[in-house]
Coordinates of C-alpha atoms in Angstrom, one line a residue:
M1 CA 57.1 24.3 -25.7
I2 CA 55.7 22.0 -23.0
T3 CA 53.2 23.8 -20.7
V4 CA 51.7 23.0 -17.3
S5 CA 48.2 21.7 -17.5
K6 CA 45.8 19.7 -15.4
Q7 CA 46.5 16.7 -17.6
S8 CA 50.3 16.8 -16.9
L9 CA 49.8 17.3 -13.2
Q10 CA 47.2 14.5 -13.1
R11 CA 49.7 12.2 -14.9
W12 CA 52.5 13.1 -12.6
L13 CA 50.4 12.5 -9.5
Q14 CA 49.3 9.1 -10.8
L15 CA 52.8 8.0 -11.6
H16 CA 54.1 9.2 -8.2
C17 CA 51.4 7.4 -6.3
E18 CA 51.6 4.1 -8.3
S19 CA 55.4 4.0 -7.9
C20 CA 55.1 3.6 -4.1
T21 CA 53.2 0.7 -2.8
D22 CA 52.5 2.5 0.6
V23 CA 50.6 5.4 -1.1
V24 CA 46.8 4.8 -1.2
G25 CA 45.8 8.1 -2.8
G26 CA 46.9 11.7 -3.5
M27 CA 45.7 15.2 -4.4
V28 CA 47.3 18.4 -5.7
A29 CA 45.4 21.6 -4.8
F30 CA 46.0 25.4 -5.2
V31 CA 44.8 28.5 -3.3
Q32 CA 41.8 30.4 -4.7
N33 CA 41.9 34.2 -4.2
G34 CA 39.1 35.4 -1.9
T35 CA 38.2 32.0 -0.5
D36 CA 39.6 29.4 1.9
D37 CA 38.4 26.4 -0.1
P38 CA 41.4 25.2 -2.2
Y39 CA 41.0 24.4 -5.9
V40 CA 41.6 20.7 -6.7
V41 CA 43.8 20.3 -9.8
A42 CA 44.6 16.6 -9.7
E43 CA 43.4 13.7 -7.7
W44 CA 44.2 9.9 -7.7
P45 CA 42.1 7.8 -7.3
R46 CA 38.8 9.7 -7.4
S47 CA 37.2 8.6 -4.2
D48 CA 34.7 10.3 -2.0
A49 CA 36.1 8.5 1.0
L50 CA 39.5 10.2 0.5
S51 CA 38.7 13.5 -1.1
N52 CA 37.6 15.5 1.9
T53 CA 40.5 14.2 4.1
L54 CA 43.1 14.9 1.4
K55 CA 41.6 18.4 0.7
S56 CA 41.4 19.4 4.4
T57 CA 45.0 18.2 5.0
A58 CA 46.2 20.2 2.0
Q59 CA 44.4 23.3 3.2
A60 CA 46.1 22.9 6.6
A61 CA 49.6 22.7 5.0
M62 CA 48.9 25.8 2.9
K63 CA 47.7 27.8 5.9
R64 CA 50.6 26.7 8.2
D65 CA 53.2 26.8 5.4
R66 CA 54.8 23.6 6.7
L67 CA 54.5 19.8 6.7
V68 CA 51.3 18.4 8.1
V69 CA 50.8 14.8 9.3
V70 CA 47.3 13.7 10.2
T71 CA 46.3 10.4 11.9
P72 CA 42.7 9.4 11.3
V73 CA 40.7 8.7 14.5
I74 CA 38.7 6.0 12.7
A75 CA 40.5 3.6 10.2
H76 CA 38.6 3.3 6.9
Q77 CA 38.7 -0.3 5.8
E78 CA 37.7 0.6 2.2
T79 CA 40.8 2.8 1.8
G80 CA 43.4 1.2 4.1
Y81 CA 45.4 4.3 5.0
N82 CA 46.6 5.2 8.5
R83 CA 48.3 8.6 7.8
V84 CA 47.8 11.6 5.6
I85 CA 50.7 13.8 4.8
A86 CA 50.7 17.2 3.1
L87 CA 53.5 19.6 2.0
P88 CA 53.0 23.1 0.7
L89 CA 54.0 24.3 -2.7
I90 CA 56.1 27.5 -2.3
S91 CA 56.2 30.3 -4.9
G92 CA 58.4 33.1 -3.7
Q93 CA 57.7 33.5 0.0
A94 CA 54.1 32.2 0.1
A95 CA 52.4 28.9 -0.1
V96 CA 50.3 28.7 -3.3
G97 CA 49.2 25.1 -3.1
A98 CA 49.9 21.8 -1.5
V99 CA 50.3 18.1 -2.3
S100 CA 48.6 15.7 0.1
L101 CA 49.0 11.9 0.2
A102 CA 47.1 9.2 2.0
V103 CA 49.6 6.5 3.0
R104 CA 49.8 3.2 4.8
V105 CA 53.0 3.0 7.0
L106 CA 53.9 0.8 10.0
D107 CA 56.7 2.8 11.5
S108 CA 58.4 6.2 11.6
A109 CA 61.1 5.2 9.2
G110 CA 58.7 4.4 6.5
L111 CA 56.9 7.7 7.1
D112 CA 60.2 9.7 7.0
S113 CA 61.0 8.0 3.6
L114 CA 57.7 9.0 2.1
V115 CA 58.0 12.5 3.4
K116 CA 61.5 12.8 1.8
Q117 CA 60.1 11.6 -1.6
L118 CA 57.2 14.0 -1.3
G119 CA 59.5 16.8 -0.5
Q120 CA 61.7 16.2 -3.6
A121 CA 58.5 16.1 -5.7
C122 CA 57.3 19.4 -4.2
V123 CA 60.6 21.1 -4.9
D124 CA 60.3 20.2 -8.6
I125 CA 56.8 21.7 -8.8
S126 CA 57.8 24.7 -6.8
V127 CA 60.7 25.6 -9.1
G128 CA 58.3 26.1 -12.0
L129 CA 55.7 27.9 -9.8
S130 CA 58.4 30.3 -8.6
K131 CA 58.2 31.9 -12.0
V132 CA 54.5 32.4 -12.0
D133 CA 52.7 35.3 -10.4
P134 CA 50.8 33.9 -7.4
S135 CA 48.0 36.4 -7.9
T136 CA 47.1 34.7 -11.2
M137 CA 47.1 31.2 -9.7
A138 CA 43.4 31.3 -8.6
T139 CA 42.1 32.8 -11.8
S140 CA 44.0 30.4 -14.1
N141 CA 43.6 27.3 -12.0
L142 CA 46.2 25.7 -14.2
S143 CA 43.6 25.2 -17.0
D144 CA 45.1 27.8 -19.4
P145 CA 47.5 26.5 -22.1
A146 CA 50.5 28.2 -20.4
L147 CA 51.3 30.0 -17.2
G148 CA 54.1 32.4 -18.1
R149 CA 57.4 30.5 -17.5
S150 CA 55.7 27.5 -16.0
D151 CA 56.9 25.4 -19.0
D152 CA 59.8 24.3 -16.8
I153 CA 57.6 22.4 -14.4
G154 CA 55.7 21.0 -17.4
M155 CA 59.0 19.7 -18.8
V156 CA 60.0 18.3 -15.5
L157 CA 56.8 16.4 -15.1
D158 CA 56.8 15.1 -18.7
L159 CA 60.4 13.9 -18.3
Q160 CA 59.5 12.1 -15.0
A161 CA 56.6 10.5 -16.9
S162 CA 58.9 9.4 -19.7
L163 CA 61.2 7.8 -17.2
L164 CA 58.5 6.0 -15.3
G165 CA 56.3 5.1 -18.2
H166 CA 58.3 2.3 -19.6
A167 CA 58.9 -1.3 -18.5
T168 CA 62.6 -0.9 -17.7
L169 CA 65.0 1.8 -16.5
A170 CA 66.9 1.6 -19.8
Q171 CA 63.8 2.1 -21.9
G172 CA 62.5 5.0 -19.8
A173 CA 66.0 6.6 -19.6
F174 CA 66.3 6.4 -23.4
A175 CA 62.9 8.1 -24.0
M176 CA 63.7 10.8 -21.3
A177 CA 67.2 11.5 -22.7
T178 CA 65.9 11.8 -26.3
E179 CA 63.1 14.2 -25.2
L180 CA 65.4 16.3 -23.1
A181 CA 68.1 16.5 -25.9
H182 CA 65.4 17.7 -28.3
H183 CA 64.1 20.3 -25.9
L184 CA 67.6 21.7 -25.1
G185 CA 68.7 21.5 -28.7
C186 CA 71.9 19.8 -27.8
E187 CA 73.9 17.2 -29.8
R188 CA 73.6 14.3 -27.3
M189 CA 72.5 13.5 -23.8
A190 CA 73.5 10.5 -21.7
L191 CA 72.2 9.2 -18.4
G192 CA 74.3 7.2 -16.0
A193 CA 73.5 5.3 -12.8
L194 CA 75.6 4.1 -9.9
Q195 CA 76.0 0.3 -9.8
N196 CA 77.9 -0.9 -6.8
Q197 CA 79.8 2.4 -6.5
R198 CA 80.6 2.3 -10.2
L199 CA 78.9 4.6 -12.7
E200 CA 77.5 2.8 -15.8
V201 CA 75.8 4.5 -18.8
V202 CA 72.2 3.5 -18.9
A203 CA 71.0 5.4 -22.0
V204 CA 72.2 7.7 -24.8
S205 CA 69.7 10.0 -26.6
G206 CA 68.9 8.9 -30.2
S207 CA 70.8 5.6 -29.9
T208 CA 69.7 2.2 -28.8
D209 CA 72.8 0.3 -29.8
F210 CA 75.3 2.5 -27.8
K211 CA 76.7 -0.6 -26.0
D212 CA 78.9 -1.3 -29.1
Q213 CA 80.7 2.0 -28.8
Q214 CA 82.9 1.1 -25.9
Q215 CA 85.4 3.9 -26.2
L216 CA 82.6 6.5 -26.2
L217 CA 81.0 4.8 -23.2
R218 CA 84.2 4.9 -21.2
A219 CA 84.7 8.5 -21.9
M220 CA 81.1 9.4 -21.0
A221 CA 81.3 7.4 -17.7
A222 CA 84.6 9.0 -16.8
A223 CA 83.2 12.5 -17.3
M224 CA 80.0 11.8 -15.3
Q225 CA 82.2 10.2 -12.6
E226 CA 84.0 13.5 -12.1
A227 CA 80.6 15.2 -11.4
V228 CA 79.6 12.3 -9.1
D229 CA 83.0 12.4 -7.1
Q230 CA 82.8 16.2 -6.8
Q231 CA 79.0 16.1 -6.1
A232 CA 78.6 19.3 -8.2
P233 CA 77.9 20.3 -11.8
V234 CA 80.9 20.3 -14.1
F235 CA 81.2 22.4 -17.2
Y236 CA 83.8 22.3 -20.0
P237 CA 84.8 24.8 -21.3
A238 CA 84.1 26.6 -18.0
N239 CA 83.0 30.2 -17.6
P240 CA 85.5 32.5 -15.8
T241 CA 83.0 32.9 -13.0
D242 CA 82.4 29.2 -12.4
P243 CA 84.0 27.5 -9.3
A244 CA 87.1 25.5 -10.0
R245 CA 86.5 21.9 -10.8
I246 CA 88.5 18.9 -11.9
V247 CA 87.8 18.5 -15.6
L248 CA 90.4 16.0 -16.9
A249 CA 87.9 13.5 -18.3
H250 CA 85.7 16.3 -19.7
A251 CA 88.7 18.0 -21.4
E252 CA 89.7 14.7 -23.0
M253 CA 86.3 13.8 -24.2
S254 CA 85.7 17.4 -25.5
A255 CA 89.0 17.3 -27.4
H256 CA 88.0 14.0 -29.0
E257 CA 84.4 14.9 -29.8
G258 CA 84.8 18.6 -30.4
T259 CA 81.8 19.5 -28.2
A260 CA 81.1 21.5 -25.0
L261 CA 80.2 19.3 -22.0
A262 CA 78.0 19.7 -18.9
S263 CA 77.6 17.1 -16.3
F264 CA 75.0 17.2 -13.4
P265 CA 75.0 14.7 -10.5
L266 CA 71.6 13.1 -9.8
V267 CA 70.7 13.3 -6.1
S268 CA 68.4 11.0 -4.2
S269 CA 67.8 11.5 -0.4
G270 CA 71.0 13.4 -0.1
Q271 CA 73.0 10.7 -1.9
V272 CA 74.3 10.7 -5.5
A273 CA 72.4 8.1 -7.5
G274 CA 73.9 8.9 -10.9
A275 CA 74.7 11.7 -13.4
M276 CA 73.5 13.1 -16.7
L277 CA 75.9 14.4 -19.4
I278 CA 74.9 17.0 -22.1
E279 CA 77.0 17.6 -25.2
C280 CA 76.5 20.8 -27.1
R281 CA 78.2 22.5 -30.0
M282 CA 80.8 25.0 -29.0
D283 CA 78.7 27.8 -30.5
K284 CA 75.5 26.6 -28.8
R285 CA 76.3 26.1 -25.2
L286 CA 73.7 25.9 -22.5
A287 CA 72.0 29.1 -21.5
A288 CA 71.4 30.1 -17.9
D289 CA 67.8 29.1 -17.9
Q290 CA 68.7 25.7 -19.5
I291 CA 71.3 25.1 -16.8
A292 CA 68.7 26.0 -14.1
L293 CA 66.3 23.4 -15.7
C294 CA 69.0 20.8 -15.8
E295 CA 69.8 21.4 -12.1
V296 CA 66.2 20.9 -11.2
L297 CA 66.1 17.8 -13.3
A298 CA 69.2 16.4 -11.5
V299 CA 67.3 16.7 -8.2
S300 CA 63.9 15.5 -9.4
L301 CA 65.2 12.5 -11.4
G302 CA 67.7 11.1 -8.9
G303 CA 65.0 9.6 -6.7
L304 CA 63.2 8.1 -9.7
V305 CA 66.4 6.6 -11.1
A306 CA 67.2 5.1 -7.6
L307 CA 63.6 3.8 -7.3
R308 CA 63.8 2.1 -10.8
Q309 CA 67.2 0.6 -9.9
R310 CA 65.9 -0.9 -6.7
A311 CA 62.8 -2.3 -8.5
E312 CA 65.0 -4.0 -11.1
R313 CA 67.5 -5.6 -8.7
P314 CA 67.7 -9.5 -8.7
W315 CA 65.4 -11.2 -6.3
H316 CA 68.3 -12.3 -4.0
V317 CA 69.5 -8.7 -3.7
Q318 CA 66.1 -7.5 -2.8
A319 CA 65.7 -10.4 -0.3
W320 CA 69.0 -9.4 1.3
A321 CA 68.1 -5.8 1.4
W322 CA 64.7 -6.7 3.0
C323 CA 66.6 -8.8 5.7
R324 CA 68.9 -5.9 6.5
G325 CA 65.9 -3.6 6.8
V326 CA 64.2 -6.1 9.2
V327 CA 67.4 -6.3 11.3
A328 CA 67.8 -2.5 11.3
R329 CA 64.2 -2.1 12.6
L330 CA 64.8 -4.7 15.3
W331 CA 67.9 -2.8 16.5
A332 CA 66.2 0.6 16.3
P333 CA 65.7 1.9 19.9
N334 CA 62.4 3.7 19.1
D335 CA 60.5 1.0 17.4
P336 CA 59.0 -1.4 20.0
M337 CA 56.3 -2.7 17.7
A338 CA 58.9 -4.3 15.5
K339 CA 60.4 -6.1 18.4
V340 CA 56.9 -7.2 19.6
A341 CA 56.1 -8.5 16.2
A342 CA 59.4 -10.3 15.8
L343 CA 58.8 -11.9 19.3
G344 CA 55.4 -13.0 18.2
A345 CA 56.6 -14.4 15.0
A346 CA 59.5 -16.3 16.8
L347 CA 56.9 -17.8 19.3
V348 CA 54.7 -18.9 16.4
L349 CA 57.7 -20.4 14.6
V350 CA 58.8 -22.3 17.7
G351 CA 55.3 -23.7 18.2
L352 CA 55.2 -24.8 14.5
L353 CA 58.6 -26.4 14.8
A354 CA 57.4 -28.4 17.9
V355 CA 54.4 -29.9 16.1
P356 CA 55.0 -33.6 15.6
V357 CA 54.6 -34.9 12.0
S358 CA 55.2 -38.2 10.3
Y359 CA 58.8 -38.9 9.7
R360 CA 60.0 -41.1 6.9
V361 CA 63.4 -42.5 6.2
G362 CA 64.3 -42.2 2.5
A363 CA 66.9 -44.4 0.6
P364 CA 67.6 -45.3 -3.0
V365 CA 66.0 -48.7 -3.9
R366 CA 66.5 -51.1 -6.8
V367 CA 64.4 -54.0 -8.0
E368 CA 65.9 -57.5 -8.1
G369 CA 64.5 -61.0 -8.7
A370 CA 63.3 -62.9 -5.7
Q371 CA 65.7 -65.7 -6.8
Q372 CA 68.1 -66.2 -9.7
Q373 CA 68.7 -69.3 -11.7
V374 CA 72.2 -69.7 -13.1
L375 CA 72.9 -71.8 -16.2
A376 CA 76.6 -72.9 -16.3
A377 CA 78.6 -74.7 -19.0
P378 CA 78.1 -78.5 -18.6
L379 CA 81.4 -79.4 -20.2
D380 CA 84.4 -77.9 -22.0
G381 CA 83.5 -76.9 -25.5
Y382 CA 82.5 -74.2 -27.9
I383 CA 79.3 -72.1 -28.2
R384 CA 77.5 -73.1 -31.4
H385 CA 74.3 -71.2 -31.3
A386 CA 72.6 -68.7 -28.8
L387 CA 68.9 -68.5 -29.0
V388 CA 68.1 -65.8 -26.4
R389 CA 69.4 -62.5 -25.2
P390 CA 69.0 -60.5 -21.9
G391 CA 65.5 -59.3 -21.6
D392 CA 63.9 -62.2 -23.5
A393 CA 61.0 -64.0 -21.8
V394 CA 61.5 -67.8 -21.7
S395 CA 59.3 -70.7 -20.8
R396 CA 60.2 -74.0 -19.0
G397 CA 61.8 -76.6 -21.4
M398 CA 62.7 -74.0 -24.0
V399 CA 66.2 -74.5 -25.6
L400 CA 68.4 -71.5 -24.8
L401 CA 71.8 -72.4 -26.0
E402 CA 73.5 -75.0 -28.2
M403 CA 77.1 -76.1 -27.9
A404 CA 79.3 -77.7 -30.6
D405 CA 79.0 -81.5 -30.5
Q406 CA 81.3 -82.6 -33.3
D407 CA 84.0 -83.9 -30.9
L408 CA 81.4 -85.8 -28.9
L409 CA 79.9 -87.4 -31.9
L410 CA 83.4 -88.7 -33.0
E411 CA 83.9 -89.9 -29.5
Q412 CA 80.6 -91.7 -29.6
R413 CA 81.5 -93.5 -32.9
K414 CA 84.8 -94.5 -31.4
W415 CA 83.3 -96.1 -28.4
E416 CA 80.5 -97.7 -30.4
S417 CA 83.3 -99.3 -32.6
N418 CA 85.2 -100.5 -29.5
L419 CA 82.0 -101.9 -28.1
A420 CA 81.3 -103.8 -31.3
Q421 CA 84.8 -105.3 -31.4
S422 CA 84.6 -106.3 -27.7
E423 CA 81.3 -108.0 -28.3
N424 CA 82.6 -109.9 -31.3
G425 CA 85.7 -111.0 -29.3
F426 CA 83.4 -112.0 -26.5
A427 CA 81.3 -114.2 -28.7
S428 CA 84.3 -115.8 -30.5
A429 CA 86.0 -116.7 -27.1
L430 CA 82.7 -118.1 -25.9
A431 CA 82.5 -120.3 -29.0
R432 CA 86.0 -121.6 -28.6
G433 CA 85.6 -122.1 -24.9
D434 CA 88.5 -119.8 -24.2
R435 CA 87.7 -118.7 -20.7
A436 CA 90.6 -116.2 -20.4
Q437 CA 89.8 -114.4 -23.6
F438 CA 86.1 -114.4 -22.7
I439 CA 86.8 -112.6 -19.4
I440 CA 89.1 -110.1 -21.2
H441 CA 86.7 -109.2 -24.0
Q442 CA 83.8 -109.0 -21.5
G443 CA 85.7 -106.4 -19.5
K444 CA 86.5 -104.3 -22.6
A445 CA 82.9 -104.5 -23.6
T446 CA 81.8 -103.2 -20.2
E447 CA 84.3 -100.4 -20.4
A448 CA 83.2 -99.4 -23.9
Q449 CA 79.5 -99.4 -22.8
A450 CA 80.3 -97.1 -19.9
Q451 CA 82.2 -94.6 -22.0
L452 CA 79.5 -94.7 -24.6
D453 CA 76.8 -93.9 -22.1
L454 CA 79.0 -91.0 -20.8
V455 CA 79.3 -89.6 -24.2
R456 CA 75.7 -89.9 -24.9
Q457 CA 74.9 -88.1 -21.7
Q458 CA 77.3 -85.3 -22.6
L459 CA 75.7 -85.0 -26.0
G460 CA 72.3 -84.6 -24.3
R461 CA 73.7 -81.7 -22.2
T462 CA 75.0 -79.7 -25.2
R463 CA 71.7 -78.0 -25.3
L464 CA 70.8 -75.8 -22.3
I465 CA 67.1 -76.0 -21.4
A466 CA 65.2 -73.3 -19.4
P467 CA 64.4 -74.8 -15.9
V468 CA 61.6 -72.3 -15.1
D469 CA 59.5 -69.7 -16.7
G470 CA 61.3 -66.4 -16.4
V471 CA 63.4 -63.6 -18.0
V472 CA 67.0 -63.7 -19.1
I473 CA 68.9 -60.9 -17.2
K474 CA 72.5 -61.8 -18.0
G475 CA 74.5 -63.5 -20.7
D476 CA 74.5 -62.0 -24.1
L477 CA 76.2 -64.8 -26.1
T478 CA 75.1 -63.7 -29.6
Q479 CA 78.3 -61.9 -30.0
S480 CA 80.4 -64.9 -28.8
M481 CA 79.7 -67.5 -31.4
G482 CA 82.4 -70.2 -31.4
A483 CA 84.0 -68.9 -28.2
P484 CA 85.6 -71.6 -26.0
V485 CA 84.0 -72.2 -22.6
Q486 CA 85.1 -74.3 -19.7
R487 CA 83.0 -76.5 -17.5
G488 CA 81.4 -74.4 -14.8
D489 CA 81.5 -71.0 -16.6
V490 CA 78.2 -69.0 -16.1
L491 CA 76.6 -68.6 -19.4
L492 CA 73.0 -67.4 -18.6
T493 CA 71.2 -66.0 -15.6
L494 CA 67.4 -66.2 -15.3
V495 CA 64.9 -64.7 -12.8
P496 CA 61.4 -66.1 -12.4
K497 CA 58.5 -64.0 -13.6
E498 CA 56.4 -62.0 -11.1
A499 CA 58.8 -62.7 -8.3
H500 CA 60.7 -59.5 -7.3
R501 CA 62.3 -58.1 -4.2
L502 CA 63.3 -54.5 -3.3
I503 CA 66.8 -53.7 -2.0
M504 CA 67.2 -50.4 -0.2
A505 CA 70.6 -48.8 0.6
V506 CA 69.8 -47.2 3.9
D507 CA 72.4 -44.8 5.4
E508 CA 74.0 -46.1 8.6
R509 CA 72.7 -42.9 10.4
D510 CA 69.1 -44.0 9.7
I511 CA 69.4 -47.8 10.1
A512 CA 68.6 -47.7 13.8
S513 CA 65.1 -46.3 13.1
L514 CA 64.1 -49.2 10.8
Q515 CA 62.5 -52.5 11.9
P516 CA 61.1 -55.4 9.9
G517 CA 57.4 -55.0 9.4
M518 CA 57.5 -51.2 8.9
R519 CA 55.5 -50.0 5.9
G520 CA 56.3 -47.3 3.3
L521 CA 56.0 -46.3 -0.3
I522 CA 58.3 -46.7 -3.3
T523 CA 58.4 -44.5 -6.4
L524 CA 60.4 -45.7 -9.4
A525 CA 62.2 -43.5 -11.9
A526 CA 60.2 -45.2 -14.7
L527 CA 56.9 -44.4 -12.9
P528 CA 57.4 -41.1 -11.1
G529 CA 53.7 -40.4 -10.7
E530 CA 52.9 -43.8 -9.0
A531 CA 53.7 -44.7 -5.4
L532 CA 53.6 -48.5 -4.7
P533 CA 53.1 -49.8 -1.1
M534 CA 55.7 -52.0 0.4
V535 CA 56.8 -53.6 3.7
V536 CA 60.3 -54.1 5.2
E537 CA 61.2 -57.8 5.5
R538 CA 64.8 -58.1 6.4
I539 CA 67.8 -55.9 7.5
T540 CA 71.2 -57.0 6.5
P541 CA 73.5 -56.8 9.5
V542 CA 76.6 -56.0 7.4
A543 CA 77.3 -52.5 5.9
S544 CA 78.7 -51.9 2.5
V545 CA 79.9 -48.7 0.7
S546 CA 77.3 -47.3 -1.7
Q547 CA 77.7 -44.1 -3.6
G548 CA 80.5 -43.0 -1.4
R549 CA 78.7 -43.6 1.9
N550 CA 78.3 -46.4 4.3
A551 CA 74.9 -48.1 3.9
F552 CA 73.0 -51.3 5.0
E553 CA 71.0 -53.3 2.5
V554 CA 67.3 -53.6 3.6
E555 CA 65.1 -56.1 1.8
A556 CA 61.5 -55.3 1.3
K557 CA 58.6 -56.5 -0.9
L558 CA 55.5 -55.0 -2.4
T559 CA 52.3 -55.6 -0.5
S560 CA 50.3 -55.6 -3.8
D561 CA 51.1 -57.3 -7.1
S562 CA 52.4 -55.0 -9.8
A563 CA 52.9 -56.0 -13.4
V564 CA 55.0 -52.9 -14.1
L565 CA 58.1 -54.0 -12.1
R566 CA 61.1 -55.0 -14.1
Y567 CA 64.4 -56.3 -13.0
G568 CA 67.0 -53.5 -12.5
M569 CA 64.5 -50.6 -12.0
Q570 CA 65.7 -48.0 -9.5
G571 CA 63.8 -45.4 -7.5
V572 CA 63.4 -43.9 -4.0
A573 CA 61.7 -45.6 -1.0
K574 CA 60.2 -43.9 2.0
V575 CA 59.6 -45.9 5.2
E576 CA 57.3 -44.6 7.9
V577 CA 59.2 -44.8 11.2
G578 CA 56.9 -42.7 13.5
N579 CA 56.2 -39.1 14.5
R580 CA 58.9 -36.6 15.1
S581 CA 58.9 -32.8 15.6
V582 CA 59.6 -30.6 12.6
L583 CA 62.7 -29.1 14.5
W584 CA 64.1 -32.6 15.1
I585 CA 63.6 -33.6 11.4
W586 CA 65.4 -30.5 10.2
T587 CA 68.3 -30.5 12.7
H588 CA 68.9 -34.2 13.8
R589 CA 71.6 -34.8 11.1
A590 CA 73.5 -31.7 12.1
W591 CA 73.1 -32.5 15.8
H592 CA 74.4 -36.1 15.4
W593 CA 77.4 -34.8 13.4
L594 CA 78.1 -32.2 16.1
R595 CA 77.9 -34.8 18.9
M596 CA 80.3 -37.1 17.0
A597 CA 82.7 -34.2 16.2
V598 CA 82.7 -33.1 19.8
W599 CA 83.3 -36.6 21.1
T600 CA 86.2 -37.0 18.6
W601 CA 87.8 -33.7 19.7
I602 CA 87.5 -34.3 23.4
N603 CA 88.4 -37.9 23.7

């Protein structure tokens, strides 16, 4: 049997204080017979700066038998609290002790929330103390192994510690459910929590893989939902003296499982946060004292389940809840400090937005060669051999491409033969003194010589020579051997080495801010950690469509030599255009769009 001890109360106090960020320290004290000085049972943390204040506030709550709130005259920087609240622990009709907390709150709403949480905790402790003789409280001082029937409060505190002592709600609920099922001697115990107005089973005693049992989960959720909807405990089979309840889901689950069921809604701040379901054998149904313990647990665990749920919400849900809380405080009629703080924050924000900062126009940029050298086909023919590919570095005078010359060689032999015949006829006519034949053969010889020179010139151009030192950027002809080409077809494209230019595609909404001579930085995708200085040289006056938007090409160049640039690299350029306010930087695009839209609608 679990009993109440100093250790269990100390553990409960520590968990309760650590679960709320606004609590600085706490104390549990009880009345000693024959003296006004209360006996301290549990304290967290142990601090001389807090002990006297917490003790005196607890003593005041016990004497007045009601809530006591104390505001220190002098704030203690080493503790950081600004309120001390204390609630009495009631046993029968008298106050036998008190719980006091040193808290740090900024408004009345936060104080009310802490008082409600402390009130629920005091109810849990008072239920167990109500079964203890108050006259024995001072002599025992909760140091004996047991205090009559005070094992109920010990069980409540241990179950709360189990629920809070794990990393997640599911793990804590599993430990708590397993411990409670063992204490009650029941077959199974399940805990459910409300998620967006829908009850979901969080844990089942003795089972960590219950998610695979979908039919059982649906039956449990339906049974607990009946208790949640009616906001009252539901028992099946019900005793003749029990109030009439809707038990359709309970009856269906009981018929399927062959067990007796009891469902208790979990209450937190007057709202239902979930439910717990207990299954027992038909011949071992819950006794009256066990039902009373479960009802106390339903009240004491509801706030903790809701607290763990709020702590495990996604960040965006927590942020939205925080925003709603801020708005609610601003609209509260009795909270002027919140409005003053909001006004101050707004003024600071406006001041920060008006501060001028450096404004830079950004645009995608690509690297191109400063000039390009195009090598075209000098004549009609066929590709015989390609010696370079795109990306190869070439030097001036290097052979890049050879074209087939068989037809030209045959043409050369033909005109050489014609030239020889014309020269022989020319010589024979000269020897005979035949002037007419002499003139004819002389003309044919001249024609043959001209054709021969032309063919020899064409033969010399079948080999493409690099005109400059550079890099081949276009023209992969290694896969086109023997392909026919026509005169004038572009075969290769070269760019000179170490001669690059930057082409920025600037949005038309930003082009008016740019002027030649402005400086900026460029970061390439291949070198994300290096920013290279550049200067704007020329703005093209004609826009073109780039990536689905209208943009102007702006030409720039690096102000320092960089050996890392390669043709075709891409990145982002930022050009300094002057100082602008933060508000203008954030809103000028939307403002320009709105002005254009209004002008379009009105005119």
